[in-house]
mmCIF file of C-alpha atoms in Angstrom:
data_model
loop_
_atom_site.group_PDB
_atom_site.id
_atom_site.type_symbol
_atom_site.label_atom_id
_atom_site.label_comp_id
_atom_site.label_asym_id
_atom_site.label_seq_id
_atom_site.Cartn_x
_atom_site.Cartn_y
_atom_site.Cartn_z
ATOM 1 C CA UNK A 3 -3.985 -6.793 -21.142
ATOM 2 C CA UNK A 4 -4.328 -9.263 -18.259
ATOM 3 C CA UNK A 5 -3.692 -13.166 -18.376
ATOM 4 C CA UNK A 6 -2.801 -13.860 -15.029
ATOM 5 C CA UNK A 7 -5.057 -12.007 -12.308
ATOM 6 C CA UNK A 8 -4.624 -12.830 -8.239
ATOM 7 C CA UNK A 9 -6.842 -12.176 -5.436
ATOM 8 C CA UNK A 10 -6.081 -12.403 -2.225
ATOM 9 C CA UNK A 11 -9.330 -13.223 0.106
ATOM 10 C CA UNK A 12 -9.808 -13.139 3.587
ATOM 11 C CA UNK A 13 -13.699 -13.356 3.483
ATOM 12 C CA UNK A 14 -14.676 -9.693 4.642
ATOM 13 C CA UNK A 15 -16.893 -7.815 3.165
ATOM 14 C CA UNK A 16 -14.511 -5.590 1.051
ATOM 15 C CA UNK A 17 -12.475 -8.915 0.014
ATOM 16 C CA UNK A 18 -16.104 -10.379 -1.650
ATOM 17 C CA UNK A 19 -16.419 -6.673 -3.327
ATOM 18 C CA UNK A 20 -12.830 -7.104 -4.689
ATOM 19 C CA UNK A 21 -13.777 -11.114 -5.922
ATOM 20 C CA UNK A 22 -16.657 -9.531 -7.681
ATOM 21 C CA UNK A 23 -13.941 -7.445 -9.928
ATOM 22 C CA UNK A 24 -11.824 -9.803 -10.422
ATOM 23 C CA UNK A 25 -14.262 -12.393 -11.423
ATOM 24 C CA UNK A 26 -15.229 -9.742 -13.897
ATOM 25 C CA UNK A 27 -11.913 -8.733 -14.746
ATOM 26 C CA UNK A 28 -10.941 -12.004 -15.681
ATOM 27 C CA UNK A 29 -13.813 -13.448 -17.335
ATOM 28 C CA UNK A 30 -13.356 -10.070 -19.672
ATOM 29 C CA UNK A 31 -9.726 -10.604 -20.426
ATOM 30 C CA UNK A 32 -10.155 -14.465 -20.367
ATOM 31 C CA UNK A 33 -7.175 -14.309 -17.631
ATOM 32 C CA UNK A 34 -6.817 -17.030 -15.013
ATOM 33 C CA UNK A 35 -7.623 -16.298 -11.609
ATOM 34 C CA UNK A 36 -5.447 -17.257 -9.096
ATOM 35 C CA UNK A 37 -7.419 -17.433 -5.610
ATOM 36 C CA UNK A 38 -5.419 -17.240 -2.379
ATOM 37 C CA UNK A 39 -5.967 -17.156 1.610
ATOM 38 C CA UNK A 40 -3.112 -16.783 4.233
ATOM 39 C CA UNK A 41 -3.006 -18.234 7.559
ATOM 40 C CA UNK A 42 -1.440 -15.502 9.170
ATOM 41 C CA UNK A 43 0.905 -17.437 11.370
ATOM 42 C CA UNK A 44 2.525 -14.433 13.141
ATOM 43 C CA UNK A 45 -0.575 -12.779 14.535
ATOM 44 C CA UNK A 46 -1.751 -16.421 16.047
ATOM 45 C CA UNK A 47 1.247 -16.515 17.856
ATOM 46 C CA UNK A 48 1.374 -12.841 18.795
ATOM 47 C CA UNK A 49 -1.788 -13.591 20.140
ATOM 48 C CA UNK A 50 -0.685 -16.717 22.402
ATOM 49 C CA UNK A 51 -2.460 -18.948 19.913
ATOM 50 C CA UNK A 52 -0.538 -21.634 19.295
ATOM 51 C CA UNK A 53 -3.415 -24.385 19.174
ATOM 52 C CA UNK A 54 -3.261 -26.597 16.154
ATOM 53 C CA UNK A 55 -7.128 -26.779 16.020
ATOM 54 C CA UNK A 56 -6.971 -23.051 15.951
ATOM 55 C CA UNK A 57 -4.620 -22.935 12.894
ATOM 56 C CA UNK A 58 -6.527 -26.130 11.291
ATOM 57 C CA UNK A 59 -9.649 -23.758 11.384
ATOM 58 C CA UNK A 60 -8.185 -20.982 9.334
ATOM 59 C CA UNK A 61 -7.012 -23.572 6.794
ATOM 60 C CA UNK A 62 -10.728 -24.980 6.672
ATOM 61 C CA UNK A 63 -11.492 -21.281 6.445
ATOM 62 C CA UNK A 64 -9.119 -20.444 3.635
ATOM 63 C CA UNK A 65 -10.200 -23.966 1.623
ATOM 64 C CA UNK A 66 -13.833 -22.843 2.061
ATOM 65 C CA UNK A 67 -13.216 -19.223 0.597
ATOM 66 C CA UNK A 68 -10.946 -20.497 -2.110
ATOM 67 C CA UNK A 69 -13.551 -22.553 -2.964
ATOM 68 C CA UNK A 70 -16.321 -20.318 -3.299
ATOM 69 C CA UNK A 71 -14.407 -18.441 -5.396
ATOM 70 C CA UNK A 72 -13.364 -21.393 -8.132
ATOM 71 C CA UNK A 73 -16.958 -22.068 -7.637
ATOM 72 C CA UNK A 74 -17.758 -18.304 -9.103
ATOM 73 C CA UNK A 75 -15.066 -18.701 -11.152
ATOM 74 C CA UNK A 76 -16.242 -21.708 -12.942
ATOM 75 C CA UNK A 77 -19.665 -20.118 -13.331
ATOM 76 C CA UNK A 78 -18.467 -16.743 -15.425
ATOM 77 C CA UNK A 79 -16.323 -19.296 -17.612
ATOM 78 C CA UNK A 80 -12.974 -18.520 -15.513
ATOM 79 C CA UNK A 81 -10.403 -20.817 -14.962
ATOM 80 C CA UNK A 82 -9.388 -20.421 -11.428
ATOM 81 C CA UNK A 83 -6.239 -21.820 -9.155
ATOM 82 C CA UNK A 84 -6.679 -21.884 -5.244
ATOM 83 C CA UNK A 85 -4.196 -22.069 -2.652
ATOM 84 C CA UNK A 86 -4.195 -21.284 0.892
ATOM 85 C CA UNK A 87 -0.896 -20.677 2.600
ATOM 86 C CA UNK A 88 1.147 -19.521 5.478
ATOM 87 C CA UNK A 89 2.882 -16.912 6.628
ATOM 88 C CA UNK A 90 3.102 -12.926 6.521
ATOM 89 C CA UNK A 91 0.097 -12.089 4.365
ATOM 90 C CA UNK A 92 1.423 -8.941 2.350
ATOM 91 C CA UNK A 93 4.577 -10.753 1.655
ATOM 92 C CA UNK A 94 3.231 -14.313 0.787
ATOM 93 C CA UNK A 95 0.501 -12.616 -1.819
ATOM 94 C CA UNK A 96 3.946 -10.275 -3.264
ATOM 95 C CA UNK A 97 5.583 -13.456 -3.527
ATOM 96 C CA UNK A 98 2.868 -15.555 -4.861
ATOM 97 C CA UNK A 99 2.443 -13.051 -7.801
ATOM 98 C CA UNK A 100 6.247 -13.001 -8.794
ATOM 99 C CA UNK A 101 5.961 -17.072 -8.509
ATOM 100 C CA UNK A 102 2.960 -16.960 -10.713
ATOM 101 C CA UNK A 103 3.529 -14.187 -13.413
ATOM 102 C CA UNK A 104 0.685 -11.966 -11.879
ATOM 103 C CA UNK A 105 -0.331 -9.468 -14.239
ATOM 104 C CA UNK A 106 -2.492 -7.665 -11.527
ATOM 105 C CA UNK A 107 -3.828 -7.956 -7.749
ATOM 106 C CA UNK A 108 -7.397 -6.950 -6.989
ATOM 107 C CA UNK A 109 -7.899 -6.838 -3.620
ATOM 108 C CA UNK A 110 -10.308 -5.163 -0.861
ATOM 109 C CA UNK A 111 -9.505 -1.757 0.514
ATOM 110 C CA UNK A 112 -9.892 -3.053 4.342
ATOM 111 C CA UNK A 113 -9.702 -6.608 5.368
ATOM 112 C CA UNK A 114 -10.528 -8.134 8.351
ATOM 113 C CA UNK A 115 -10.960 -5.814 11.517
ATOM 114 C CA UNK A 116 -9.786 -5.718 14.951
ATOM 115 C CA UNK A 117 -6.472 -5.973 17.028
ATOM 116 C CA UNK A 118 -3.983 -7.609 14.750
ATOM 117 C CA UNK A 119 -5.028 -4.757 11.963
ATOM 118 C CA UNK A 120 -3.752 -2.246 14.218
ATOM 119 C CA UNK A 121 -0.714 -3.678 15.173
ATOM 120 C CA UNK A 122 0.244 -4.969 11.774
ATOM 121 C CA UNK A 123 -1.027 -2.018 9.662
ATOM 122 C CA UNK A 124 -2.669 -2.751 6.297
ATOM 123 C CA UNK A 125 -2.386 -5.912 4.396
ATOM 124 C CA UNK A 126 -3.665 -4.094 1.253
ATOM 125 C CA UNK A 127 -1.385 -0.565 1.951
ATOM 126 C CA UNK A 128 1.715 -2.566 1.965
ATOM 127 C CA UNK A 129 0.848 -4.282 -0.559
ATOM 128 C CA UNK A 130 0.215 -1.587 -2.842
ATOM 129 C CA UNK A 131 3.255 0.055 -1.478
ATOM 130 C CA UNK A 132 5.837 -2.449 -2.542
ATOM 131 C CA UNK A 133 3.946 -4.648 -5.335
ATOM 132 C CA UNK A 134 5.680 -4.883 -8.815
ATOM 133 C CA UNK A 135 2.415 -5.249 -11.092
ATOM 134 C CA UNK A 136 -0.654 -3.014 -10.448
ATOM 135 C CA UNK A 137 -2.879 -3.334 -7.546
ATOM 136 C CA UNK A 138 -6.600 -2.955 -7.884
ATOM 137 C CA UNK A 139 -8.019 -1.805 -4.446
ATOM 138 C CA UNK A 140 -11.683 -2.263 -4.112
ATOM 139 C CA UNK A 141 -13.758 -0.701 -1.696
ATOM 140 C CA UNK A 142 -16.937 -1.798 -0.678
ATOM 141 C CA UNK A 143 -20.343 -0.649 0.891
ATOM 142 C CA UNK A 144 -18.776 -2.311 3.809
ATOM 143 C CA UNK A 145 -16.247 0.119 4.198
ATOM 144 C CA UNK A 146 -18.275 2.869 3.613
ATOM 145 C CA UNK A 147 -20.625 2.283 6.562
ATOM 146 C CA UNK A 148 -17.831 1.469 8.711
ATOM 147 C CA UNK A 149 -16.700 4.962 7.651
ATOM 148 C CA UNK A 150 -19.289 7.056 8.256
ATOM 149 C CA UNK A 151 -19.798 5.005 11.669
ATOM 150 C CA UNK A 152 -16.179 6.384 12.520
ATOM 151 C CA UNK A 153 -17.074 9.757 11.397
ATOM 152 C CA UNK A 154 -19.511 9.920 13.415
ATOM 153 C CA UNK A 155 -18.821 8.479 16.454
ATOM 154 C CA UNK A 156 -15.959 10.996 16.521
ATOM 155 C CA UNK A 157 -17.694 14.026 15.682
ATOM 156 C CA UNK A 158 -20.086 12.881 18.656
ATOM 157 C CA UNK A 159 -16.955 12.859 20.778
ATOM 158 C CA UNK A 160 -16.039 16.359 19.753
ATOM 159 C CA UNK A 161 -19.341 18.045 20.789
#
């Protein structure tokens, strides 16, 4: 059913419940598993960060996840392909799967957190908005605390 499976990883806690599946996914379809990380040049410079030591740390960050990942990979039997790259996340994993004859995307319901997520909106909702092949959307315990944190805190503002 699947022979060419992509996840897109950031490193948050959702994106490591989404490796687990795909890790699974792939090592039950004997698919390869395309690993990738973007360095989300757009928000660094919305944020006045245009430091190359700032955007040589997110590459070391994306080569570290990646690697992780092959190294997970390689342990269920997977064969795994990393990249990190640049740009516009939701459109360089849409154009990484068309590139690579992506079967399916498994990816974490909520990535990273903060700032940038509000201003850019959902890496994974556009994704699964405008993405050709299915998208797997994983959420994880994570997101559930986070959640019921939000319920909370705004039921506690409503009393």
């Amino acid at each position: 059913m699947y022979d060419t499976i992509l996840l897109p990883t950031d490193g948050s806690g959702p994106s490591e419940a989404a490796r687990d599946h795909a890790v699974g996914l792939a090592s039950a379809y004997d698919a390869t598993l395309h690993v990738v990380y973007v360095v989300d040049d757009e928000a660094l410079r919305a944020a006045r960060i245009d430091s190359d030591v700032v955007v040589e740390g997110f590459e070391t960050e994306g080569e570290t996840l990646v690697s992780e990942v092959a190294t997970m990979a390689a342990e269920a039997g997977v064969d795994c392909e990393t990249a990190v790259a640049h740009g516009h996340p939701h459109e360089v994993i849409l154009e990484y799967a068309t590139e690579h004859g992506v079967d399916l995307i498994v990816m974490g319901t909520h990535g990273r957190h903060g700032v940038s997520r509000f201003l850019l909106g959902s890496v994974t909702e556009r994704v699964v908005r405008t993405s050709d092949v299915p998208v797997l959307t994983v959420r994880s315990e994570d997101a559930d605390i986070d959640a019921d944190e939000g319920e909370s805190e705004s039921e506690d503002d409503a009393a």
